[in-house]
Each structure stands twice: as C-alpha cells, then as structure tokens.
Amino acid sequence: GAVVSQHPSWVICKSGTSVKIECRSLDFQATTMFWYRQFPKQSLMLMATSNEGSKATYEQGVEKDKFLINHASLTLSTLTVTSAHPEDSSFYICSARDSRLPSFYEQYFGPGTRLTVT
Amino acid sequence: AQSVAQPEDQVNVAEGNPLTVKCTYSVSGNPYLFWYVQYPNRGLQFLLKYITGDNLVKGSYGFEAEFNKSQTSFHLKKPSALVSDSALYFCAVREYNFNKFYFGSGTKLNVKP
C-alpha cells in the first residue's frame, strides 16, 4: 500500500512551453500533497503544499504564477511549469500524506519527474 | 525555526562493517524524526521514524536509529552494511502540528565489497 505515482517520469520540452506533471496517490486519499524540487547532489527543496479543494501554499521565493498547482481531487495533484526556461530543469518530486492516518505519519514519495528544458 | 543537519556529505564503509549516518536537528517543540533513502533518479523511500516512546527505533532493511534528546541527534545505524545499501540518505524533521518536512542535505553512503 501507500503508493504515489508521478507522470511523466521524464520530459523534455522547449523553452517557453508549459509542462504538466501529475502526482497520484494510488491506494489512499490525500488531502495534502507536497511538491519538492531537487537539484543534482542536493537536498529536497519544498516548493509548495497542495491542499485539496483550496489554493496551494507556496514557500518563500517560489513563483506562484510560474509553478501552478492544482489539487482537484483527493488522489491527484498537478504541477504545471509555465513558460519553462532552462533553469527550470530539475528533478521534481511529489509526496502525499494519507488523510486517514494521524498527522505524525510519514509522507509517501513519488518516483520523481526529470524535467529538461532545452 | 526547524532545521536538520547532516554533517557528512559522504560515508564510506566496507561491506559487513557497521555503519552510522549522522543527523542532528533543531525544533522548538517535540520533533517527529524520519529517515529516507534515495536511489539514483528515484523518489524517496521511507526507512523509519521516531514519534515518541523507545529511543531506539527499528526500521526497514535492518536499519535502526537512536533518538537522543539531550544531543538533539537521530543517527541512522546498521550492524552490518551491504553493498546494496549504497544510496543517498536523508534525515527529516517535522514539528508537531505542522505538515511540512525539513530535510537535511543528504549523506551519500558508499559500501565497498
């Protein structure tokens, strides 16, 4: 149980285009999902907290208009990188918390999406 | 403010020897502490957590961690390392009543045959 999937696993896009990344909780409901960005050989940087049915909460320094987050259902959150630039190239990871479990339980992570902007 | 420190970028150990990956934390309240492992180009896999109770926590794949409140540490240990344990290890802290995790910088574990 507790599987989180991401799609696509990797994507190459041209500068100026938009890319959508999906994060799904496959066998549990998640009212809260998280989006992280990871640079090579570095730690995870929390970008935003995605709340089902409401607006995402962005971390300081993360552009809301550039990284659009939609959490339309209890099992799906999407991250759209708008007008992508080469500096947006990174490994994007989502995680989710099982809503049925106490809040101190661990987050479950997706396998990540490698975005390359050319 | 919450923070996590992993003082070693890399830990090298021979297969069969015990391993320790260090983690110290700083929170204003009671901490929830976690260890995750990441293999190349993959997401994070949960290893173990400390919430309350026994200071020695046992987790997946033979790993364990010891919570030390006085030293604000949560070091990851394994009695006998395997080559397959080679990966990137992250310590994370969460404060009670907050959703956000704060991750350490990661420690690359190299286990040599």
Short mmCIF file of C-alpha atoms in Angstrom, two decimals:
data_model
loop_
_atom_site.label_atom_id
_atom_site.label_comp_id
_atom_site.label_asym_id
_atom_site.label_seq_id
_atom_site.Cartn_x
_atom_site.Cartn_y
_atom_site.Cartn_z
CA GLY A 1 0.00 0.00 0.00
CA ALA A 2 0.79 3.71 0.17
CA VAL A 3 1.95 4.13 -3.41
CA VAL A 4 2.40 7.51 -5.03
CA SER A 5 2.88 7.73 -8.77
CA GLN A 6 4.14 10.54 -10.94
CA HIS A 7 3.67 11.08 -14.62
CA PRO A 8 5.67 11.54 -16.71
CA SER A 9 8.86 10.11 -15.26
CA TRP A 10 10.86 12.30 -17.57
CA VAL A 11 10.07 15.06 -20.03
CA ILE A 12 11.99 17.25 -22.42
CA CYS A 13 10.41 20.49 -23.53
CA LYS A 14 11.39 23.60 -25.40
CA SER A 15 11.97 26.90 -23.72
CA GLY A 16 8.77 28.94 -23.47
CA THR A 17 6.38 25.99 -23.40
CA SER A 18 4.43 24.66 -20.43
CA VAL A 19 4.72 21.24 -18.86
CA LYS A 20 2.27 19.48 -16.57
CA ILE A 21 3.36 16.89 -14.02
CA GLU A 22 0.82 14.66 -12.30
CA CYS A 23 1.04 13.20 -8.83
CA ARG A 24 -1.39 10.50 -7.81
CA SER A 25 -1.97 8.61 -4.60
CA LEU A 26 -2.95 5.17 -5.84
CA ASP A 27 -4.38 3.44 -2.79
CA PHE A 28 -5.14 6.17 -0.31
CA GLN A 29 -6.69 9.59 -0.13
CA ALA A 30 -4.50 12.59 0.33
CA THR A 31 -5.97 15.94 1.28
CA THR A 32 -2.43 17.28 1.37
CA MET A 33 0.33 16.76 -1.15
CA PHE A 34 3.71 18.38 -1.36
CA TRP A 35 5.91 19.38 -4.28
CA TYR A 36 9.67 19.37 -3.98
CA ARG A 37 12.48 20.29 -6.28
CA GLN A 38 15.84 18.59 -6.11
CA PHE A 39 19.00 19.83 -7.77
CA PRO A 40 21.84 17.42 -8.54
CA LYS A 41 23.53 16.14 -5.41
CA GLN A 42 21.42 18.40 -3.25
CA SER A 43 18.60 18.07 -0.81
CA LEU A 44 14.93 18.48 -1.47
CA MET A 45 13.55 21.97 -1.52
CA LEU A 46 9.89 22.25 -0.61
CA MET A 47 8.16 24.34 -3.26
CA ALA A 48 4.55 24.25 -2.15
CA THR A 49 1.90 22.45 -0.16
CA SER A 50 -1.08 21.40 -2.21
CA ASN A 51 -4.44 21.26 -0.44
CA GLU A 52 -7.41 19.51 -1.98
CA GLY A 53 -10.11 21.97 -2.92
CA SER A 54 -8.18 25.07 -2.00
CA LYS A 55 -5.23 27.14 -3.08
CA ALA A 56 -1.73 25.84 -2.68
CA THR A 57 0.61 27.34 -0.14
CA TYR A 58 3.91 28.35 -1.70
CA GLU A 59 7.24 28.60 0.04
CA GLN A 60 9.06 31.86 0.09
CA GLY A 61 10.82 32.57 -3.18
CA VAL A 62 8.71 30.20 -5.29
CA GLU A 63 6.84 31.96 -8.08
CA LYS A 64 3.16 31.13 -7.89
CA ASP A 65 2.47 32.18 -11.46
CA LYS A 66 5.26 30.06 -12.80
CA PHE A 67 4.57 26.88 -10.85
CA LEU A 68 0.82 26.37 -10.95
CA ILE A 69 -0.53 23.75 -8.59
CA ASN A 70 -3.98 22.23 -8.76
CA HIS A 71 -5.27 19.66 -6.28
CA ALA A 72 -8.64 18.88 -7.79
CA SER A 73 -9.34 15.56 -6.12
CA LEU A 74 -8.27 13.52 -3.10
CA THR A 75 -5.90 11.48 -5.23
CA LEU A 76 -4.49 13.90 -7.78
CA SER A 77 -2.33 17.00 -7.67
CA THR A 78 -0.75 18.59 -10.70
CA LEU A 79 2.22 20.91 -11.07
CA THR A 80 2.39 22.98 -14.24
CA VAL A 81 5.63 24.70 -15.07
CA THR A 82 4.62 27.63 -17.25
CA SER A 83 6.85 29.31 -19.79
CA ALA A 84 9.65 26.95 -18.93
CA HIS A 85 13.26 28.06 -19.07
CA PRO A 86 16.46 26.01 -18.95
CA GLU A 87 16.95 27.00 -15.30
CA ASP A 88 13.71 25.18 -14.50
CA SER A 89 15.40 21.93 -15.45
CA SER A 90 15.39 19.81 -12.34
CA PHE A 91 14.07 16.70 -10.63
CA TYR A 92 10.58 17.31 -9.28
CA ILE A 93 9.24 15.03 -6.55
CA CYS A 94 5.81 14.96 -5.01
CA SER A 95 4.74 13.41 -1.74
CA ALA A 96 1.43 12.77 -0.07
CA ARG A 97 0.07 12.14 3.37
CA ASP A 98 -2.64 9.55 3.97
CA SER A 99 -5.60 11.56 5.29
CA ARG A 100 -6.84 8.63 7.38
CA LEU A 101 -3.68 8.38 9.40
CA PRO A 102 -2.61 10.60 12.30
CA SER A 103 -0.71 13.67 11.25
CA PHE A 104 2.62 12.40 12.52
CA TYR A 105 2.78 9.60 9.98
CA GLU A 106 5.36 9.71 7.22
CA GLN A 107 4.88 11.18 3.81
CA TYR A 108 4.92 8.86 0.83
CA PHE A 109 7.02 9.98 -2.08
CA GLY A 110 6.53 9.60 -5.79
CA PRO A 111 9.36 8.38 -8.01
CA GLY A 112 10.08 11.86 -9.34
CA THR A 113 9.95 13.58 -12.73
CA ARG A 114 13.08 14.66 -14.54
CA LEU A 115 12.38 17.88 -16.45
CA THR A 116 14.83 19.10 -19.07
CA VAL A 117 14.17 22.40 -20.79
CA THR A 118 16.11 22.99 -23.99
CA ALA B 1 12.95 27.60 13.25
CA GLN B 2 13.22 23.99 12.29
CA SER B 3 16.37 22.62 10.73
CA VAL B 4 18.22 19.41 10.14
CA ALA B 5 21.96 18.94 9.76
CA GLN B 6 23.74 16.00 8.21
CA PRO B 7 27.39 16.83 8.83
CA GLU B 8 28.84 14.25 6.46
CA ASP B 9 28.41 14.58 2.71
CA GLN B 10 29.70 11.06 2.26
CA VAL B 11 30.27 7.98 4.39
CA ASN B 12 32.43 5.11 3.21
CA VAL B 13 32.24 1.71 4.84
CA ALA B 14 33.29 -1.82 3.95
CA GLU B 15 30.66 -4.47 3.44
CA GLY B 16 29.96 -6.33 6.65
CA ASN B 17 31.07 -3.46 8.87
CA PRO B 18 28.67 -1.40 10.96
CA LEU B 19 27.57 1.93 9.53
CA THR B 20 26.41 5.20 11.06
CA VAL B 21 24.92 8.17 9.24
CA LYS B 22 24.66 11.22 11.46
CA CYS B 23 21.80 13.64 11.87
CA THR B 24 21.17 16.48 14.29
CA TYR B 25 18.06 18.59 14.43
CA SER B 26 16.66 21.80 15.82
CA VAL B 27 12.99 22.35 16.58
CA SER B 28 11.15 24.48 19.06
CA GLY B 29 8.76 21.74 20.14
CA ASN B 30 8.66 17.96 20.15
CA PRO B 31 10.19 16.56 16.98
CA TYR B 32 8.96 13.91 14.66
CA LEU B 33 12.07 12.48 13.00
CA PHE B 34 12.38 10.43 9.84
CA TRP B 35 14.96 8.73 7.69
CA TYR B 36 14.52 8.24 3.98
CA VAL B 37 16.72 6.61 1.34
CA GLN B 38 17.00 7.64 -2.29
CA TYR B 39 18.41 5.59 -5.11
CA PRO B 40 19.59 7.34 -8.32
CA ASN B 41 16.78 9.03 -10.25
CA ARG B 42 14.18 7.70 -7.85
CA GLY B 43 11.92 9.15 -5.21
CA LEU B 44 12.46 8.74 -1.51
CA GLN B 45 11.73 5.53 0.33
CA PHE B 46 10.74 5.63 3.98
CA LEU B 47 13.07 3.78 6.36
CA LEU B 48 11.92 4.62 9.86
CA LYS B 49 10.54 7.28 12.14
CA TYR B 50 10.62 8.40 15.74
CA ILE B 51 7.45 9.87 17.19
CA THR B 52 7.58 9.02 20.86
CA GLY B 53 8.47 6.15 23.15
CA ASP B 54 11.55 3.96 22.91
CA ASN B 55 14.59 5.91 21.81
CA LEU B 56 15.82 3.07 19.62
CA VAL B 57 13.71 2.76 16.52
CA LYS B 58 13.91 -0.18 14.15
CA GLY B 59 13.04 0.20 10.51
CA SER B 60 13.22 -1.35 7.08
CA TYR B 61 16.14 -3.35 5.66
CA GLY B 62 17.80 -3.83 9.04
CA PHE B 63 18.27 -0.13 9.74
CA GLU B 64 17.74 1.42 13.13
CA ALA B 65 18.12 4.88 14.60
CA GLU B 66 18.64 6.22 18.07
CA PHE B 67 16.88 9.33 19.27
CA ASN B 68 18.98 11.33 21.72
CA LYS B 69 17.09 14.30 23.08
CA SER B 70 19.99 15.81 25.03
CA GLN B 71 22.22 15.79 21.97
CA THR B 72 19.35 16.53 19.58
CA SER B 73 20.53 13.72 17.37
CA PHE B 74 18.91 10.94 15.40
CA HIS B 75 21.73 8.88 13.91
CA LEU B 76 20.97 6.08 11.48
CA LYS B 77 22.74 2.78 12.07
CA LYS B 78 23.06 -0.70 10.69
CA PRO B 79 25.11 -3.50 12.28
CA SER B 80 26.36 -4.97 9.01
CA ALA B 81 26.43 -2.95 5.79
CA LEU B 82 25.57 -4.37 2.37
CA VAL B 83 26.78 -3.13 -0.99
CA SER B 84 23.12 -2.65 -1.90
CA ASP B 85 22.80 -0.11 0.93
CA SER B 86 24.82 2.33 -1.17
CA ALA B 87 22.49 5.27 -1.76
CA LEU B 88 21.66 8.79 -0.63
CA TYR B 89 20.18 9.07 2.86
CA PHE B 90 18.07 11.94 4.10
CA CYS B 91 17.12 12.83 7.63
CA ALA B 92 13.93 14.87 8.06
CA VAL B 93 12.18 16.59 10.92
CA ARG B 94 8.62 17.68 11.40
CA GLU B 95 7.31 19.68 14.26
CA TYR B 96 4.13 18.64 15.99
CA ASN B 97 1.05 20.17 14.37
CA PHE B 98 2.86 21.22 11.25
CA ASN B 99 2.67 19.43 7.93
CA LYS B 100 5.98 20.45 6.48
CA PHE B 101 9.05 18.29 6.48
CA TYR B 102 12.50 19.81 6.67
CA PHE B 103 15.20 17.72 5.08
CA GLY B 104 18.88 17.53 5.76
CA SER B 105 21.36 17.96 2.94
CA GLY B 106 21.74 14.24 2.46
CA THR B 107 24.59 11.81 3.04
CA LYS B 108 25.89 9.57 0.31
CA LEU B 109 26.65 6.13 1.68
CA ASN B 110 29.22 4.07 -0.21
CA VAL B 111 29.56 0.44 0.81
CA LYS B 112 32.56 -1.24 -0.78
CA PRO B 113 32.77 -5.01 -1.28
#
